[in-house]
Amino acid sequence: MWRRVVSWVDERLNIMPLWHGFLDRKVPKGIGWFHVFGSATLFLLVLQFVTGIFLTVYYAPSTEHAYRSIEFITGQVPFGRFVAGVHLWSASILVVVIGVHMLRTFVYGAYKYPREATWITGAVLLLLVLAFAFTGYLLPYDQKAYWATVVGTNIAGAAPLVGDWALRILRGGTAVGALTLQRFYAFHIWVLPAALVLFVAAHLFMVIRQGIAAPPRRWPLDLGSAAARLPRRERYERQYAMEKQVGHPFYVSILKDAVFALLLFLAIAVLAVTIGTPLEPPADPNATSYVPRPEWYFLDFFQLLWYLQGQWEPLWIFLIVLGVVLMLLLLPFYDRGPERHPGRRPVAMVCAAVGVVAVMGLTYLGGRKPAATQAPPASGAATAPGAREFQAQACAGCHTIAGVGGTAGPNLSHIGAAMTRDQLRTFIVQGRGRMPAFPHISPDALSALLDYLESLK
Ligand code: HEC
């Protein structure tokens, strides 16, 4: 019966030869479980598209309805909680899987000739996925979403030269609000997916045209003595053909890919069912004492900012982000050595190890930070009007003075000695980096606050 169906279809489509060509063609020897992460990335991206499209059916991108629509999806819509959970958790897992995929590519030296352009499109895909994460984070419009976006856009806004412009583009105005939500939504469901499809297509096209890179050998296959005089391209093609001769059919790899994708889906389903999509209270732009915590894959960056606090923080951030992005994108151009075996690239391996340890260490340290700290009650001594204002404005939720208060911002116990009154005023009214702005503070309260801060020497 099954056979008859297949042959009925095939007589109409004549697709069997293509199908066999695809599945039975050989891939180089040594393509194994380490190679499942690329196809797993594709699988998770498709999962994001499918669940994302379902979510747009009920989600309402307005400040008034966004939060309620998420509550409706996760509370009322059949399977809504599951679909939203899969969307959320597969995004997290996607970041890990892309990371491992890139690490594998790096260790195997697969970004080298002739796959430089494949690496570059892959690096762009990583940036696109992070942009998806950043824009998607705002959409539930809960406290976490709102304040993480205030901080994230503040950081972009502090960049030298382009900061103001970037801030206005991102927020659609001076504050995070209705326009920001519309903008992020448009980016999240139209602009970024379009860019993603384009780059995935380019990436896959190259992977298919070039074939999967053969795992590096310590002693390359012997092409004979005449080969040394051949042009690079021909030499490479001969070598690749020899690698394929000793390889295995592609369907063996596809089976491994499928097994891994299935395992990933099971893990995601378990997370979606057990943890679901935790929501915080609705966004409240007046809750300035709320200490935002980024999604875990931005924690390393968050922790790095913590070390950079101070006057030059914006410049540092700008330079670090620019440096990391250029380093990733341009890797095939500054690392041009022909050697691909990790054992013969000690410098590259040390760099990779340092990078991995740094990212993991910073993520761990960032995750250990206490989240929001409640502003402590005013102590007996703190009865000056300025000190009371410091409590009332919830500055103490983030700043410690004389051993009391939060740790999200710098210790202000001696701030009077470090900053002038004007600097302090600017800081409070305009905010900077991760410090929220307090533009609506009354003149009396502000001057009392400034008196108090100035007295802290
Ligand atoms: C949500 C947490 C948060 C709240 C609330 C907050 N701050 Fe900050 N504040 C920060 C962070 C983070 C920084 C460091 C920003 C930077 O250097 O770019 C900072 C920096 C500062 C600085 C500069 C300190 C230095 O050494 O550079 C001053 C002064 C300051 N805050 C005063 C206040 C006052 C006054 C209030 C209340 C009106 C307040 N902050 C409320 C997080 C907060």
Coordinates of C-alpha atoms and ligand atoms in Angstrom, one line a residue:
M1 CA 0.0 0.0 0.0
W2 CA 2.7 2.5 1.1
R3 CA 4.8 1.6 -1.9
R4 CA 1.9 2.3 -4.2
V5 CA 1.3 5.7 -2.7
V6 CA 5.0 6.5 -3.1
S7 CA 5.1 5.4 -6.6
W8 CA 1.9 7.2 -7.5
V9 CA 3.4 10.4 -6.1
D10 CA 6.7 9.8 -7.8
E11 CA 5.2 9.2 -11.2
R12 CA 3.8 12.7 -11.0
L13 CA 6.7 14.5 -9.4
N14 CA 9.6 12.5 -10.6
I15 CA 11.4 13.4 -7.5
M16 CA 13.0 10.1 -6.5
P17 CA 16.3 10.6 -8.3
L18 CA 16.8 14.0 -6.6
W19 CA 15.9 12.5 -3.3
H20 CA 18.4 9.7 -3.7
G21 CA 21.0 12.2 -4.9
F22 CA 20.4 14.2 -1.7
L23 CA 20.3 11.3 0.8
D24 CA 22.9 9.0 -0.6
R25 CA 25.6 11.4 -1.6
K26 CA 28.6 11.0 0.5
V27 CA 29.8 13.3 3.3
P28 CA 33.4 13.3 4.5
K29 CA 34.6 10.9 7.1
G30 CA 34.2 11.9 10.7
I31 CA 31.0 13.9 10.4
G32 CA 29.3 12.8 13.6
W33 CA 27.5 14.0 16.7
F34 CA 29.5 17.2 16.9
H35 CA 27.9 18.2 13.6
V36 CA 24.2 18.2 14.7
F37 CA 24.2 21.7 16.1
G38 CA 23.8 23.5 12.7
S39 CA 20.7 21.6 11.8
A40 CA 19.5 21.9 15.4
T41 CA 19.8 25.7 15.0
L42 CA 17.6 25.5 11.9
F43 CA 15.1 23.3 13.6
L44 CA 14.8 25.7 16.5
L45 CA 14.4 28.7 14.2
V46 CA 11.6 26.9 12.4
L47 CA 10.0 26.2 15.8
Q48 CA 10.3 29.9 16.6
F49 CA 8.5 30.8 13.4
V50 CA 5.7 28.3 13.9
T51 CA 5.0 29.2 17.5
G52 CA 5.6 32.9 16.8
I53 CA 2.9 32.9 14.1
F54 CA 0.5 31.2 16.5
L55 CA 1.2 33.9 19.2
T56 CA 0.5 36.7 16.8
V57 CA -3.1 35.5 16.5
Y58 CA -3.9 36.6 20.0
Y59 CA -1.1 39.0 21.0
A60 CA -2.0 42.7 20.9
P61 CA 1.0 45.0 20.6
S62 CA -0.3 48.0 22.6
T63 CA 0.7 49.1 26.0
E64 CA -2.9 48.7 27.2
H65 CA -3.5 45.2 25.9
A66 CA -0.1 43.5 25.6
Y67 CA 0.1 42.2 29.1
R68 CA -3.6 41.1 29.2
S69 CA -3.2 39.4 25.8
I70 CA -0.3 37.3 27.1
E71 CA -2.3 36.4 30.2
F72 CA -5.2 35.4 27.9
I73 CA -2.9 33.3 25.7
T74 CA -1.4 31.5 28.7
G75 CA -4.6 31.2 30.7
Q76 CA -7.5 30.8 28.3
V77 CA -6.4 29.8 24.8
P78 CA -6.2 26.0 24.4
F79 CA -2.5 25.0 24.3
G80 CA -1.7 28.7 24.5
R81 CA 0.5 28.1 27.6
F82 CA 2.4 25.4 25.8
V83 CA 2.9 27.3 22.6
A84 CA 4.1 30.4 24.4
G85 CA 6.3 28.3 26.6
V86 CA 7.9 26.6 23.6
H87 CA 8.5 30.0 22.0
L88 CA 10.2 31.3 25.1
W89 CA 12.3 28.2 26.0
S90 CA 13.4 27.3 22.5
A91 CA 14.7 30.9 22.2
S92 CA 16.9 30.3 25.2
I93 CA 18.1 26.9 23.9
L94 CA 18.6 28.4 20.5
V95 CA 21.2 30.7 22.0
V96 CA 23.1 27.8 23.5
V97 CA 22.9 25.7 20.4
I98 CA 24.2 28.5 18.2
G99 CA 27.0 29.0 20.6
V100 CA 28.0 25.3 20.5
H101 CA 27.7 25.3 16.7
M102 CA 30.0 28.3 16.4
L103 CA 32.5 26.8 18.9
R104 CA 32.6 23.6 16.9
T105 CA 33.1 25.5 13.7
F106 CA 35.9 27.4 15.3
V107 CA 37.7 24.4 16.9
Y108 CA 37.5 22.5 13.6
G109 CA 38.8 25.5 11.7
A110 CA 35.8 25.1 9.3
Y111 CA 35.7 28.9 8.7
K112 CA 38.9 28.7 6.7
Y113 CA 39.2 28.5 3.0
P114 CA 36.8 28.2 1.2
R115 CA 34.2 28.8 3.8
E116 CA 34.9 32.3 5.0
A117 CA 31.7 33.8 3.6
T118 CA 29.7 31.0 5.3
W119 CA 31.2 32.0 8.7
I120 CA 30.3 35.7 8.1
T121 CA 26.7 34.9 7.3
G122 CA 26.6 32.7 10.4
A123 CA 28.0 35.5 12.6
V124 CA 25.3 37.9 11.2
L125 CA 22.7 35.2 12.1
L126 CA 24.0 35.2 15.7
L127 CA 23.5 39.0 15.9
L128 CA 20.1 38.7 14.4
V129 CA 19.1 36.1 17.0
L130 CA 20.3 38.4 19.8
A131 CA 18.3 41.2 18.2
F132 CA 15.2 38.9 18.2
A133 CA 15.8 38.2 21.9
F134 CA 16.2 41.9 22.8
T135 CA 13.0 43.0 20.9
G136 CA 11.0 40.0 22.0
Y137 CA 11.8 40.6 25.7
L138 CA 9.6 43.8 25.7
L139 CA 6.5 42.3 24.2
P140 CA 4.9 40.8 27.3
Y141 CA 5.1 44.3 28.8
D142 CA 5.6 43.3 32.3
Q143 CA 8.0 45.0 34.8
K144 CA 10.9 42.9 33.7
A145 CA 10.3 43.6 30.1
Y146 CA 9.8 47.3 30.6
W147 CA 12.8 48.0 32.8
A148 CA 15.2 45.7 30.9
T149 CA 14.3 47.7 27.8
V150 CA 14.8 51.0 29.6
V151 CA 18.3 49.8 30.6
G152 CA 19.1 48.3 27.2
T153 CA 18.1 51.4 25.3
N154 CA 19.8 53.6 27.9
I155 CA 23.0 51.7 27.2
A156 CA 22.7 52.2 23.5
G157 CA 21.8 55.9 24.1
A158 CA 25.0 56.5 26.0
A159 CA 27.2 55.5 23.0
P160 CA 29.4 58.3 21.8
L161 CA 28.3 60.3 18.7
V162 CA 25.4 58.0 17.6
G163 CA 23.9 57.6 21.1
D164 CA 21.1 60.1 20.9
W165 CA 20.1 59.0 17.5
A166 CA 20.2 55.3 18.4
L167 CA 18.0 56.1 21.5
R168 CA 15.4 57.9 19.4
I169 CA 15.3 55.2 16.8
L170 CA 15.0 52.4 19.4
R171 CA 12.4 54.1 21.6
G172 CA 10.5 56.1 19.0
G173 CA 10.6 59.0 21.4
T174 CA 12.4 60.0 24.6
A175 CA 10.8 57.4 26.9
V176 CA 10.0 53.7 26.6
G177 CA 6.3 53.5 25.8
A178 CA 3.6 52.8 23.3
L179 CA 5.8 53.7 20.3
T180 CA 8.7 51.6 21.6
L181 CA 6.4 48.6 21.9
Q182 CA 5.0 49.1 18.3
R183 CA 8.5 49.4 17.0
F184 CA 9.9 46.4 18.8
Y185 CA 7.0 44.4 17.6
A186 CA 7.4 45.4 14.0
F187 CA 11.1 44.5 14.2
H188 CA 10.4 41.3 15.9
I189 CA 7.8 39.9 13.5
W190 CA 8.7 41.7 10.2
V191 CA 12.1 43.2 9.8
L192 CA 14.2 40.6 11.7
P193 CA 12.4 37.5 10.3
A194 CA 12.9 38.9 6.8
A195 CA 16.6 39.5 7.4
L196 CA 16.8 36.1 9.1
V197 CA 15.3 34.2 6.1
L198 CA 17.7 36.0 3.8
F199 CA 20.8 35.1 5.8
V200 CA 19.7 31.6 6.5
A201 CA 19.2 31.1 2.8
A202 CA 22.6 32.4 2.0
H203 CA 24.2 30.3 4.8
L204 CA 22.5 27.1 3.7
F205 CA 23.2 27.8 0.0
M206 CA 26.9 28.0 0.8
V207 CA 26.8 24.9 3.1
I208 CA 25.1 22.9 0.3
R209 CA 27.4 24.2 -2.4
Q210 CA 30.6 23.7 -0.5
G211 CA 29.6 20.5 1.3
I212 CA 30.3 20.0 5.0
A213 CA 33.9 20.7 5.9
A214 CA 35.9 17.6 6.5
P215 CA 37.1 17.3 10.1
P216 CA 40.7 18.5 10.2
R217 CA 43.4 15.8 10.0
R218 CA 46.7 16.0 11.7
W219 CA 48.3 14.5 8.7
P220 CA 46.4 15.6 5.6
L221 CA 45.5 12.9 2.9
D222 CA 48.4 12.4 0.5
L223 CA 47.5 13.9 -2.9
G224 CA 50.8 12.8 -4.5
S225 CA 53.9 14.9 -5.2
A226 CA 52.4 16.7 -8.2
A227 CA 49.6 18.2 -6.1
A228 CA 51.8 20.7 -4.4
R229 CA 52.1 22.7 -7.7
L230 CA 48.4 22.8 -8.3
P231 CA 46.5 26.0 -7.7
R232 CA 44.9 26.2 -4.2
R233 CA 41.4 25.7 -5.5
E234 CA 42.2 22.5 -7.4
R235 CA 44.2 21.1 -4.6
Y236 CA 41.4 21.7 -2.2
E237 CA 38.8 20.1 -4.5
R238 CA 40.9 17.0 -5.0
Q239 CA 41.4 16.7 -1.3
Y240 CA 37.7 17.1 -0.6
A241 CA 36.8 14.5 -3.2
M242 CA 39.2 12.1 -1.4
E243 CA 37.6 12.8 1.9
K244 CA 34.2 12.1 0.5
Q245 CA 35.3 8.8 -0.9
V246 CA 36.1 7.5 2.5
G247 CA 33.0 9.1 4.0
H248 CA 29.5 7.8 4.6
P249 CA 26.1 8.6 3.0
F250 CA 24.4 11.8 4.1
Y251 CA 21.3 10.1 5.5
V252 CA 23.4 8.7 8.4
S253 CA 24.0 12.3 9.4
I254 CA 20.4 13.3 8.9
L255 CA 19.3 10.6 11.2
K256 CA 21.6 11.9 13.9
D257 CA 20.3 15.4 13.3
A258 CA 16.7 14.1 13.7
V259 CA 17.4 12.3 16.9
F260 CA 19.1 15.4 18.4
A261 CA 16.2 17.7 17.3
L262 CA 13.7 15.3 18.9
L263 CA 15.7 15.3 22.2
L264 CA 15.8 19.1 22.1
F265 CA 12.0 19.3 21.5
L266 CA 11.4 17.0 24.4
A267 CA 13.5 19.1 26.7
I268 CA 11.8 22.3 25.5
A269 CA 8.3 20.7 26.0
V270 CA 9.2 19.7 29.5
L271 CA 10.3 23.3 30.3
A272 CA 7.2 24.7 28.7
V273 CA 4.9 22.4 30.7
T274 CA 6.6 22.7 34.0
I275 CA 7.9 26.3 34.2
G276 CA 5.8 27.9 31.4
T277 CA 6.2 31.6 30.8
P278 CA 6.6 33.4 34.1
L279 CA 5.1 36.9 34.0
E280 CA 5.8 39.7 36.5
P281 CA 3.3 42.4 37.3
P282 CA 2.4 44.8 34.4
A283 CA 4.9 47.4 33.4
D284 CA 4.9 50.5 35.7
P285 CA 7.0 53.3 34.3
N286 CA 6.8 55.0 37.8
A287 CA 8.4 52.1 39.6
T288 CA 11.9 53.6 39.3
S289 CA 13.3 51.5 42.1
Y290 CA 12.7 48.3 40.2
V291 CA 16.1 46.7 39.5
P292 CA 15.9 45.0 36.1
R293 CA 17.5 41.7 35.4
P294 CA 18.3 40.8 31.8
E295 CA 17.5 37.5 30.2
W296 CA 20.2 35.0 31.2
Y297 CA 22.1 35.2 27.9
F298 CA 22.7 39.0 28.5
L299 CA 23.9 38.4 32.1
D300 CA 27.6 38.2 31.0
F301 CA 27.3 41.6 29.4
F302 CA 25.4 43.0 32.4
Q303 CA 28.1 41.7 34.7
L304 CA 30.8 43.3 32.6
L305 CA 29.0 46.6 32.8
W306 CA 29.2 46.3 36.6
Y307 CA 33.0 46.3 36.4
L308 CA 33.0 49.3 34.1
Q309 CA 30.9 51.6 36.2
G310 CA 32.0 55.2 36.1
Q311 CA 32.5 58.1 33.9
W312 CA 33.9 56.1 30.9
E313 CA 31.4 53.3 31.1
P314 CA 29.5 54.4 27.9
L315 CA 32.7 54.6 25.9
W316 CA 33.9 51.2 27.2
I317 CA 30.6 49.6 26.3
F318 CA 30.7 51.0 22.8
L319 CA 34.3 49.9 22.3
I320 CA 33.7 46.4 23.7
V321 CA 30.5 45.8 21.7
L322 CA 32.1 47.1 18.5
G323 CA 35.3 45.1 19.2
V324 CA 33.5 41.8 19.8
V325 CA 31.2 42.2 16.7
L326 CA 34.2 43.0 14.4
M327 CA 36.2 40.2 15.9
L328 CA 33.5 37.7 15.1
L329 CA 32.6 39.0 11.7
L330 CA 36.2 39.3 10.5
L331 CA 37.6 36.2 12.0
P332 CA 38.4 34.5 8.6
F333 CA 40.3 37.5 7.5
Y334 CA 42.7 38.0 10.4
D335 CA 43.1 34.3 11.1
R336 CA 44.3 33.2 7.6
G337 CA 46.7 30.4 8.4
P338 CA 46.0 27.3 6.4
E339 CA 46.3 25.0 9.4
R340 CA 42.9 23.6 10.6
H341 CA 43.8 21.0 13.2
P342 CA 43.1 22.3 16.7
G343 CA 46.3 20.6 17.9
R344 CA 48.3 22.8 15.6
R345 CA 46.5 26.1 16.5
P346 CA 47.5 26.6 20.1
V347 CA 46.9 30.3 20.1
A348 CA 43.4 30.0 18.6
M349 CA 42.5 27.2 21.1
V350 CA 43.7 29.3 24.1
C351 CA 41.7 32.3 22.8
A352 CA 38.6 30.1 22.5
A353 CA 39.1 28.6 26.0
V354 CA 39.5 32.1 27.5
G355 CA 36.4 33.3 25.6
V356 CA 34.3 30.4 26.8
V357 CA 35.5 30.7 30.5
A358 CA 34.9 34.4 30.4
V359 CA 31.4 34.1 29.1
M360 CA 30.5 31.3 31.5
G361 CA 32.1 33.0 34.5
L362 CA 30.5 36.4 33.8
T363 CA 27.1 34.8 33.3
Y364 CA 27.5 32.9 36.6
L365 CA 28.6 36.0 38.5
G366 CA 25.9 38.1 36.9
G367 CA 23.3 35.5 37.9
R368 CA 24.4 35.5 41.5
K369 CA 23.7 39.2 41.9
P370 CA 20.7 39.8 44.2
A371 CA 17.7 41.0 42.1
A372 CA 15.6 43.8 43.4
T373 CA 16.5 45.1 46.9
Q374 CA 13.7 46.7 48.9
A375 CA 14.5 50.2 49.9
P376 CA 15.4 49.9 53.6
P377 CA 13.4 51.8 56.1
A378 CA 14.8 55.2 57.1
S379 CA 17.0 54.8 60.2
G380 CA 16.8 57.2 63.1
A381 CA 19.7 59.3 61.9
A382 CA 18.3 59.6 58.4
T383 CA 15.8 62.3 59.1
A384 CA 17.2 65.1 57.1
P385 CA 14.7 66.1 54.3
G386 CA 17.2 65.0 51.7
A387 CA 17.7 61.6 53.3
R388 CA 14.0 61.1 53.4
E389 CA 13.8 62.0 49.8
F390 CA 16.5 59.5 49.1
Q391 CA 14.1 56.9 50.6
A392 CA 11.0 58.3 49.0
Q393 CA 12.5 58.2 45.5
A394 CA 13.7 54.7 46.1
C395 CA 17.3 55.6 45.4
A396 CA 18.2 53.3 48.3
G397 CA 16.8 50.3 46.4
C398 CA 19.9 50.6 44.2
H399 CA 22.5 52.6 46.2
T400 CA 24.1 52.0 49.5
I401 CA 24.9 54.8 51.9
A402 CA 26.8 54.1 55.1
G403 CA 26.2 50.4 54.7
V404 CA 22.5 50.4 54.1
G405 CA 20.8 50.0 50.7
G406 CA 20.9 48.1 47.4
T407 CA 23.8 47.1 45.3
A408 CA 22.5 47.6 41.7
G409 CA 24.3 51.0 41.5
P410 CA 27.5 52.4 43.0
N411 CA 28.0 53.0 46.7
L412 CA 27.2 56.7 47.4
S413 CA 28.6 57.0 50.9
H414 CA 31.2 59.5 49.8
I415 CA 29.6 60.9 46.6
G416 CA 29.8 64.5 47.9
A417 CA 33.6 64.3 47.6
A418 CA 33.5 62.8 44.1
M419 CA 30.9 64.9 42.3
T420 CA 29.8 68.5 42.2
R421 CA 26.2 69.6 42.8
D422 CA 25.7 70.2 39.0
Q423 CA 27.0 66.8 38.1
L424 CA 24.7 65.3 40.7
R425 CA 21.8 67.2 39.4
T426 CA 22.4 66.2 35.8
F427 CA 22.8 62.6 36.9
I428 CA 19.5 62.5 38.7
V429 CA 17.5 64.4 36.1
Q430 CA 18.9 62.6 33.0
G431 CA 20.0 59.3 34.3
R432 CA 22.8 57.5 32.6
G433 CA 23.6 53.9 31.5
R434 CA 21.7 51.7 33.9
M435 CA 20.6 54.5 36.2
P436 CA 17.0 55.6 35.5
A437 CA 16.3 59.3 34.9
F438 CA 14.1 61.2 37.5
P439 CA 12.9 64.0 35.4
H440 CA 9.7 64.6 37.3
I441 CA 11.2 65.1 40.7
S442 CA 10.0 68.4 42.3
P443 CA 12.5 71.3 42.6
D444 CA 12.2 71.3 46.4
A445 CA 12.8 67.6 46.6
L446 CA 15.7 67.8 44.2
S447 CA 17.4 70.5 46.1
A448 CA 17.0 68.7 49.4
L449 CA 18.3 65.5 47.8
L450 CA 21.3 67.4 46.4
D451 CA 22.0 69.0 49.8
Y452 CA 22.1 65.6 51.3
L453 CA 24.3 64.0 48.7
E454 CA 26.7 66.9 48.8
S455 CA 27.1 66.4 52.5
L456 CA 28.3 62.8 52.1
K457 CA 32.0 63.3 52.1
Ligands
HEC1 C1 17.3 51.1 39.3 C2 18.5 51.3 40.1 C3 18.9 52.8 40.5 C4 18.1 53.7 41.1 C5 16.6 53.5 41.6 C6 18.9 54.9 41.3 N1 20.1 54.6 40.8 FE1 21.7 56.0 40.8 N2 22.8 54.7 39.7 C7 22.4 53.4 39.3 C8 23.5 52.8 38.5 C9 23.4 51.5 37.9 C10 24.5 53.8 38.4 C11 25.8 53.7 37.6 C12 25.5 54.3 36.2 C13 26.7 54.6 35.4 O1 27.8 54.8 36.0 O2 26.6 54.7 34.2 C14 24.0 54.9 39.2 C15 24.8 56.1 39.4 C16 24.4 57.1 40.2 C17 25.3 58.2 40.6 C18 26.7 58.4 40.1 C19 27.6 57.6 41.0 C20 29.0 57.5 40.5 O3 29.9 57.2 41.3 O4 29.2 57.6 39.3 C21 24.6 59.0 41.4 C22 25.0 60.3 42.1 C23 23.3 58.4 41.6 N3 23.2 57.3 40.9 C24 22.3 58.9 42.4 C25 21.0 58.4 42.5 C26 19.9 59.0 43.2 C27 20.0 60.3 43.9 C28 18.8 58.2 43.0 C29 17.4 58.5 43.5 C30 16.8 59.7 43.0 C31 19.2 57.1 42.3 N4 20.6 57.2 41.9 C32 18.4 56.0 41.9 C33 21.2 52.8 39.6 C34 20.1 53.4 40.2

